[in-house]
PDB file of C-alpha atoms in Angstrom:
ATOM      1  CA  UNK A   1       0.012  -0.009   0.003  1.00 91.00           C
ATOM      2  CA  UNK A   2       1.294   3.427  -0.949  1.00 94.00           C
ATOM      3  CA  UNK A   3       0.939   6.440   1.348  1.00 96.00           C
ATOM      4  CA  UNK A   4       2.314   9.952   1.275  1.00 97.00           C
ATOM      5  CA  UNK A   5       4.107  11.494   4.256  1.00 96.00           C
ATOM      6  CA  UNK A   6       5.756  14.864   4.710  1.00 95.00           C
ATOM      7  CA  UNK A   7       9.359  14.954   3.590  1.00 95.00           C
ATOM      8  CA  UNK A   8      11.852  16.045   6.271  1.00 93.00           C
ATOM      9  CA  UNK A   9      15.514  16.956   6.425  1.00 93.00           C
ATOM     10  CA  UNK A  10      16.181  13.316   7.363  1.00 93.00           C
ATOM     11  CA  UNK A  11      15.131  12.476   3.760  1.00 91.00           C
ATOM     12  CA  UNK A  12      17.826  14.743   2.235  1.00 91.00           C
ATOM     13  CA  UNK A  13      20.370  11.948   1.466  1.00 89.00           C
ATOM     14  CA  UNK A  14      17.673   9.884  -0.178  1.00 87.00           C
ATOM     15  CA  UNK A  15      16.313  12.739  -2.255  1.00 86.00           C
ATOM     16  CA  UNK A  16      19.815  13.759  -3.356  1.00 85.00           C
ATOM     17  CA  UNK A  17      20.464  10.144  -4.373  1.00 84.00           C
ATOM     18  CA  UNK A  18      17.210  10.032  -6.336  1.00 80.00           C
ATOM     19  CA  UNK A  19      18.138  13.325  -8.055  1.00 81.00           C
ATOM     20  CA  UNK A  20      21.196  11.597  -9.534  1.00 79.00           C
ATOM     21  CA  UNK A  21      19.309   8.680 -11.004  1.00 72.00           C
ATOM     22  CA  UNK A  22      19.340   8.806 -14.831  1.00 71.00           C
ATOM     23  CA  UNK A  23      15.590   8.377 -15.220  1.00 65.00           C
ATOM     24  CA  UNK A  24      15.012  11.367 -12.862  1.00 62.00           C
ATOM     25  CA  UNK A  25      17.676  13.577 -14.444  1.00 62.00           C
ATOM     26  CA  UNK A  26      16.404  12.811 -17.941  1.00 61.00           C
ATOM     27  CA  UNK A  27      12.947  14.244 -17.258  1.00 54.00           C
ATOM     28  CA  UNK A  28      13.849  17.048 -14.841  1.00 56.00           C
ATOM     29  CA  UNK A  29      14.839  19.756 -17.263  1.00 51.00           C
ATOM     30  CA  UNK A  30      17.926  21.972 -17.112  1.00 46.00           C
ATOM     31  CA  UNK A  31      19.593  21.228 -13.748  1.00 50.00           C
ATOM     32  CA  UNK A  32      21.113  24.746 -13.589  1.00 50.00           C
ATOM     33  CA  UNK A  33      17.656  26.278 -13.747  1.00 41.00           C
ATOM     34  CA  UNK A  34      15.802  23.617 -11.740  1.00 50.00           C
ATOM     35  CA  UNK A  35      17.959  23.596  -8.589  1.00 60.00           C
ATOM     36  CA  UNK A  36      15.627  22.652  -5.757  1.00 67.00           C
ATOM     37  CA  UNK A  37      17.976  23.821  -2.939  1.00 78.00           C
ATOM     38  CA  UNK A  38      16.927  20.737  -0.978  1.00 81.00           C
ATOM     39  CA  UNK A  39      19.015  21.422   2.103  1.00 79.00           C
ATOM     40  CA  UNK A  40      17.270  24.761   2.587  1.00 81.00           C
ATOM     41  CA  UNK A  41      13.772  23.947   1.329  1.00 85.00           C
ATOM     42  CA  UNK A  42      13.148  20.659   3.124  1.00 87.00           C
ATOM     43  CA  UNK A  43      13.181  22.346   6.496  1.00 83.00           C
ATOM     44  CA  UNK A  44      11.003  25.250   5.446  1.00 87.00           C
ATOM     45  CA  UNK A  45       7.265  25.026   5.865  1.00 88.00           C
ATOM     46  CA  UNK A  46       5.092  27.320   3.671  1.00 91.00           C
ATOM     47  CA  UNK A  47       1.308  27.287   3.167  1.00 89.00           C
ATOM     48  CA  UNK A  48       1.664  27.104  -0.611  1.00 92.00           C
ATOM     49  CA  UNK A  49       3.714  23.891  -0.882  1.00 93.00           C
ATOM     50  CA  UNK A  50       4.017  20.324   0.289  1.00 94.00           C
ATOM     51  CA  UNK A  51       7.030  18.069  -0.125  1.00 94.00           C
ATOM     52  CA  UNK A  52       5.968  14.454   0.232  1.00 96.00           C
ATOM     53  CA  UNK A  53       7.651  11.076   0.236  1.00 95.00           C
ATOM     54  CA  UNK A  54       5.710   8.194  -1.239  1.00 95.00           C
ATOM     55  CA  UNK A  55       6.151   4.980   0.751  1.00 96.00           C
ATOM     56  CA  UNK A  56       5.270   1.490  -0.273  1.00 94.00           C
ATOM     57  CA  UNK A  57       4.647  -0.559   2.849  1.00 94.00           C
ATOM     58  CA  UNK A  58       6.851   1.861   4.817  1.00 93.00           C
ATOM     59  CA  UNK A  59       9.685   1.910   2.249  1.00 94.00           C
ATOM     60  CA  UNK A  60      10.377   5.236   0.462  1.00 95.00           C
ATOM     61  CA  UNK A  61       9.931   4.892  -3.323  1.00 93.00           C
ATOM     62  CA  UNK A  62       9.206   8.366  -4.648  1.00 93.00           C
ATOM     63  CA  UNK A  63       8.688  12.076  -4.232  1.00 94.00           C
ATOM     64  CA  UNK A  64       5.696  14.369  -4.732  1.00 95.00           C
ATOM     65  CA  UNK A  65       5.574  18.147  -4.626  1.00 93.00           C
ATOM     66  CA  UNK A  66       2.298  20.029  -4.520  1.00 96.00           C
ATOM     67  CA  UNK A  67       2.277  23.804  -5.005  1.00 94.00           C
ATOM     68  CA  UNK A  68      -0.296  26.570  -5.167  1.00 93.00           C
ATOM     69  CA  UNK A  69       0.499  28.006  -8.587  1.00 91.00           C
ATOM     70  CA  UNK A  70      -0.450  31.567  -7.715  1.00 88.00           C
ATOM     71  CA  UNK A  71       1.057  31.698  -4.224  1.00 88.00           C
ATOM     72  CA  UNK A  72       4.431  30.021  -4.688  1.00 87.00           C
ATOM     73  CA  UNK A  73       7.168  32.612  -4.416  1.00 86.00           C
ATOM     74  CA  UNK A  74       9.185  32.002  -7.591  1.00 83.00           C
ATOM     75  CA  UNK A  75       6.063  32.595  -9.738  1.00 82.00           C
ATOM     76  CA  UNK A  76       7.182  29.671 -11.898  1.00 83.00           C
ATOM     77  CA  UNK A  77       3.699  29.308 -13.385  1.00 82.00           C
ATOM     78  CA  UNK A  78       3.316  33.025 -14.006  1.00 81.00           C
ATOM     79  CA  UNK A  79       0.232  35.095 -13.272  1.00 77.00           C
ATOM     80  CA  UNK A  80      -1.811  33.758 -16.140  1.00 75.00           C
ATOM     81  CA  UNK A  81      -2.484  30.321 -14.610  1.00 77.00           C
ATOM     82  CA  UNK A  82      -6.087  29.659 -13.629  1.00 77.00           C
ATOM     83  CA  UNK A  83      -7.012  30.935 -10.186  1.00 81.00           C
ATOM     84  CA  UNK A  84      -7.174  28.258  -7.454  1.00 85.00           C
ATOM     85  CA  UNK A  85      -4.748  26.020  -9.341  1.00 93.00           C
ATOM     86  CA  UNK A  86      -2.270  23.626  -7.771  1.00 95.00           C
ATOM     87  CA  UNK A  87       0.576  21.877  -9.569  1.00 95.00           C
ATOM     88  CA  UNK A  88       2.109  18.443  -9.030  1.00 96.00           C
ATOM     89  CA  UNK A  89       5.681  17.258  -9.548  1.00 92.00           C
ATOM     90  CA  UNK A  90       6.236  13.552  -9.114  1.00 91.00           C
ATOM     91  CA  UNK A  91       8.998  11.027  -9.598  1.00 88.00           C
ATOM     92  CA  UNK A  92       9.864   7.452  -8.703  1.00 85.00           C
ATOM     93  CA  UNK A  93      13.237   7.277  -6.973  1.00 82.00           C
ATOM     94  CA  UNK A  94      14.724   4.068  -8.284  1.00 80.00           C
ATOM     95  CA  UNK A  95      14.546   2.803 -11.859  1.00 74.00           C
ATOM     96  CA  UNK A  96      13.584  -0.696 -10.799  1.00 81.00           C
ATOM     97  CA  UNK A  97      10.325   0.650  -9.339  1.00 79.00           C
ATOM     98  CA  UNK A  98       9.161   2.087 -12.636  1.00 84.00           C
ATOM     99  CA  UNK A  99       6.314   0.396 -14.529  1.00 83.00           C
ATOM    100  CA  UNK A 100       4.739  -1.183 -11.449  1.00 88.00           C
ATOM    101  CA  UNK A 101       1.755   1.166 -11.019  1.00 90.00           C
ATOM    102  CA  UNK A 102       3.360   3.156  -8.217  1.00 90.00           C
ATOM    103  CA  UNK A 103       3.227   6.429 -10.181  1.00 91.00           C
ATOM    104  CA  UNK A 104      -0.471   6.005 -10.806  1.00 93.00           C
ATOM    105  CA  UNK A 105      -1.141   5.319  -7.133  1.00 95.00           C
ATOM    106  CA  UNK A 106       1.003   8.297  -6.144  1.00 94.00           C
ATOM    107  CA  UNK A 107      -0.814  10.566  -8.594  1.00 95.00           C
ATOM    108  CA  UNK A 108      -4.227   9.463  -7.307  1.00 95.00           C
ATOM    109  CA  UNK A 109      -3.161  10.321  -3.771  1.00 97.00           C
ATOM    110  CA  UNK A 110      -1.665  13.651  -4.879  1.00 97.00           C
ATOM    111  CA  UNK A 111      -4.768  14.595  -6.935  1.00 97.00           C
ATOM    112  CA  UNK A 112      -7.080  13.709  -4.065  1.00 96.00           C
ATOM    113  CA  UNK A 113      -4.873  15.759  -1.719  1.00 96.00           C
ATOM    114  CA  UNK A 114      -5.073  18.793  -4.015  1.00 96.00           C
ATOM    115  CA  UNK A 115      -8.835  18.561  -4.513  1.00 96.00           C
ATOM    116  CA  UNK A 116      -9.316  18.118  -0.749  1.00 95.00           C
ATOM    117  CA  UNK A 117      -8.555  21.866  -0.670  1.00 94.00           C
ATOM    118  CA  UNK A 118     -12.019  23.447  -1.105  1.00 93.00           C
ATOM    119  CA  UNK A 119     -10.804  26.204  -3.426  1.00 93.00           C
ATOM    120  CA  UNK A 120      -8.676  24.029  -5.710  1.00 94.00           C
ATOM    121  CA  UNK A 121     -10.381  23.779  -9.098  1.00 93.00           C
ATOM    122  CA  UNK A 122      -7.483  22.895 -11.380  1.00 93.00           C
ATOM    123  CA  UNK A 123      -4.301  20.858 -11.232  1.00 96.00           C
ATOM    124  CA  UNK A 124      -1.447  21.676 -13.626  1.00 95.00           C
ATOM    125  CA  UNK A 125       1.509  19.568 -14.677  1.00 95.00           C
ATOM    126  CA  UNK A 126       4.357  20.388 -17.038  1.00 91.00           C
ATOM    127  CA  UNK A 127       6.159  17.362 -18.535  1.00 92.00           C
ATOM    128  CA  UNK A 128       9.023  18.034 -20.860  1.00 88.00           C
ATOM    129  CA  UNK A 129       7.812  18.415 -24.485  1.00 90.00           C
ATOM    130  CA  UNK A 130       9.782  15.373 -25.566  1.00 89.00           C
ATOM    131  CA  UNK A 131       8.588  13.111 -22.723  1.00 88.00           C
ATOM    132  CA  UNK A 132       5.811  11.323 -24.559  1.00 91.00           C
ATOM    133  CA  UNK A 133       5.644   8.539 -21.966  1.00 89.00           C
ATOM    134  CA  UNK A 134       4.783  11.053 -19.212  1.00 89.00           C
ATOM    135  CA  UNK A 135       2.283  12.839 -21.489  1.00 93.00           C
ATOM    136  CA  UNK A 136       0.416   9.564 -22.199  1.00 94.00           C
ATOM    137  CA  UNK A 137       0.445   8.795 -18.485  1.00 92.00           C
ATOM    138  CA  UNK A 138      -1.084  12.146 -17.535  1.00 94.00           C
ATOM    139  CA  UNK A 139      -3.646  11.902 -20.341  1.00 94.00           C
ATOM    140  CA  UNK A 140      -4.705   8.483 -19.008  1.00 93.00           C
ATOM    141  CA  UNK A 141      -5.470  10.161 -15.691  1.00 94.00           C
ATOM    142  CA  UNK A 142      -7.747  12.716 -17.384  1.00 93.00           C
ATOM    143  CA  UNK A 143      -5.364  15.661 -17.798  1.00 95.00           C
ATOM    144  CA  UNK A 144      -6.052  17.728 -20.911  1.00 96.00           C
ATOM    145  CA  UNK A 145      -3.355  19.482 -22.921  1.00 96.00           C
ATOM    146  CA  UNK A 146      -3.444  23.254 -22.634  1.00 93.00           C
ATOM    147  CA  UNK A 147      -0.428  23.762 -24.883  1.00 91.00           C
ATOM    148  CA  UNK A 148       3.309  24.220 -25.091  1.00 91.00           C
ATOM    149  CA  UNK A 149       5.149  26.571 -22.746  1.00 89.00           C
ATOM    150  CA  UNK A 150       8.769  27.446 -22.137  1.00 87.00           C
ATOM    151  CA  UNK A 151       9.839  27.469 -18.494  1.00 79.00           C
ATOM    152  CA  UNK A 152      13.300  29.012 -18.416  1.00 79.00           C
ATOM    153  CA  UNK A 153      15.346  26.936 -20.880  1.00 81.00           C
ATOM    154  CA  UNK A 154      12.902  24.001 -20.806  1.00 80.00           C
ATOM    155  CA  UNK A 155      10.277  23.241 -23.488  1.00 87.00           C
ATOM    156  CA  UNK A 156       7.288  21.743 -21.716  1.00 88.00           C
ATOM    157  CA  UNK A 157       3.650  20.905 -22.350  1.00 93.00           C
ATOM    158  CA  UNK A 158       1.145  22.170 -19.785  1.00 93.00           C
ATOM    159  CA  UNK A 159      -1.733  19.875 -18.886  1.00 95.00           C
ATOM    160  CA  UNK A 160      -4.743  20.582 -16.661  1.00 95.00           C
ATOM    161  CA  UNK A 161      -7.138  18.381 -14.707  1.00 96.00           C
ATOM    162  CA  UNK A 162     -10.326  20.027 -13.429  1.00 94.00           C
ATOM    163  CA  UNK A 163     -12.121  19.103 -10.239  1.00 93.00           C
ATOM    164  CA  UNK A 164     -15.241  18.308 -12.291  1.00 90.00           C
ATOM    165  CA  UNK A 165     -13.369  15.831 -14.533  1.00 89.00           C
ATOM    166  CA  UNK A 166     -11.756  14.083 -11.573  1.00 90.00           C
ATOM    167  CA  UNK A 167     -14.945  13.959  -9.518  1.00 81.00           C
ATOM    168  CA  UNK A 168     -16.951  12.459 -12.325  1.00 72.00           C
ATOM    169  CA  UNK A 169     -14.196  10.295 -13.674  1.00 69.00           C
ATOM    170  CA  UNK A 170     -14.836  11.878 -17.074  1.00 50.00           C
ATOM    171  CA  UNK A 171     -11.699  13.093 -18.818  1.00 48.00           C
ATOM    172  CA  UNK A 172     -13.911  15.191 -21.088  1.00 46.00           C
ATOM    173  CA  UNK A 173     -15.703  17.088 -18.265  1.00 45.00           C
TER     174      UNK A 173
END
């Protein structure tokens, strides 16, 4: 069974290890621009973000970040994102855990966690434009393509899932 728990500074060595895995580096965009400053950020609690560790039967297997797109301080998503939108970043830590359904379970938990916020109406994700595997995965969960967008040096595709589509299980809602 997969569950999400808050990431802590004690998780820093594990997260740094996962950051170096080829399958994580390959989909993470330009590392110079996407520096997460883990040692500073893991110990900092803010209302607009959650860092979460996904555990399978108590064993850490992945990472999830949830952010309020309008409130997060870097304004990564800009001011033109839909109001009351949250964004999800997700990855599986070790390559041998890929393709086992863990990502789908993690996304279900993350989506439910976002929509548990009464004002959240949209969830955004931004896979790299060349990551067709991730795009198909998000589409299978009901995310709809909004279009291409450049984030710093990274070419991405922005997808959105609405509360209505998730609640009704209808990707076309």
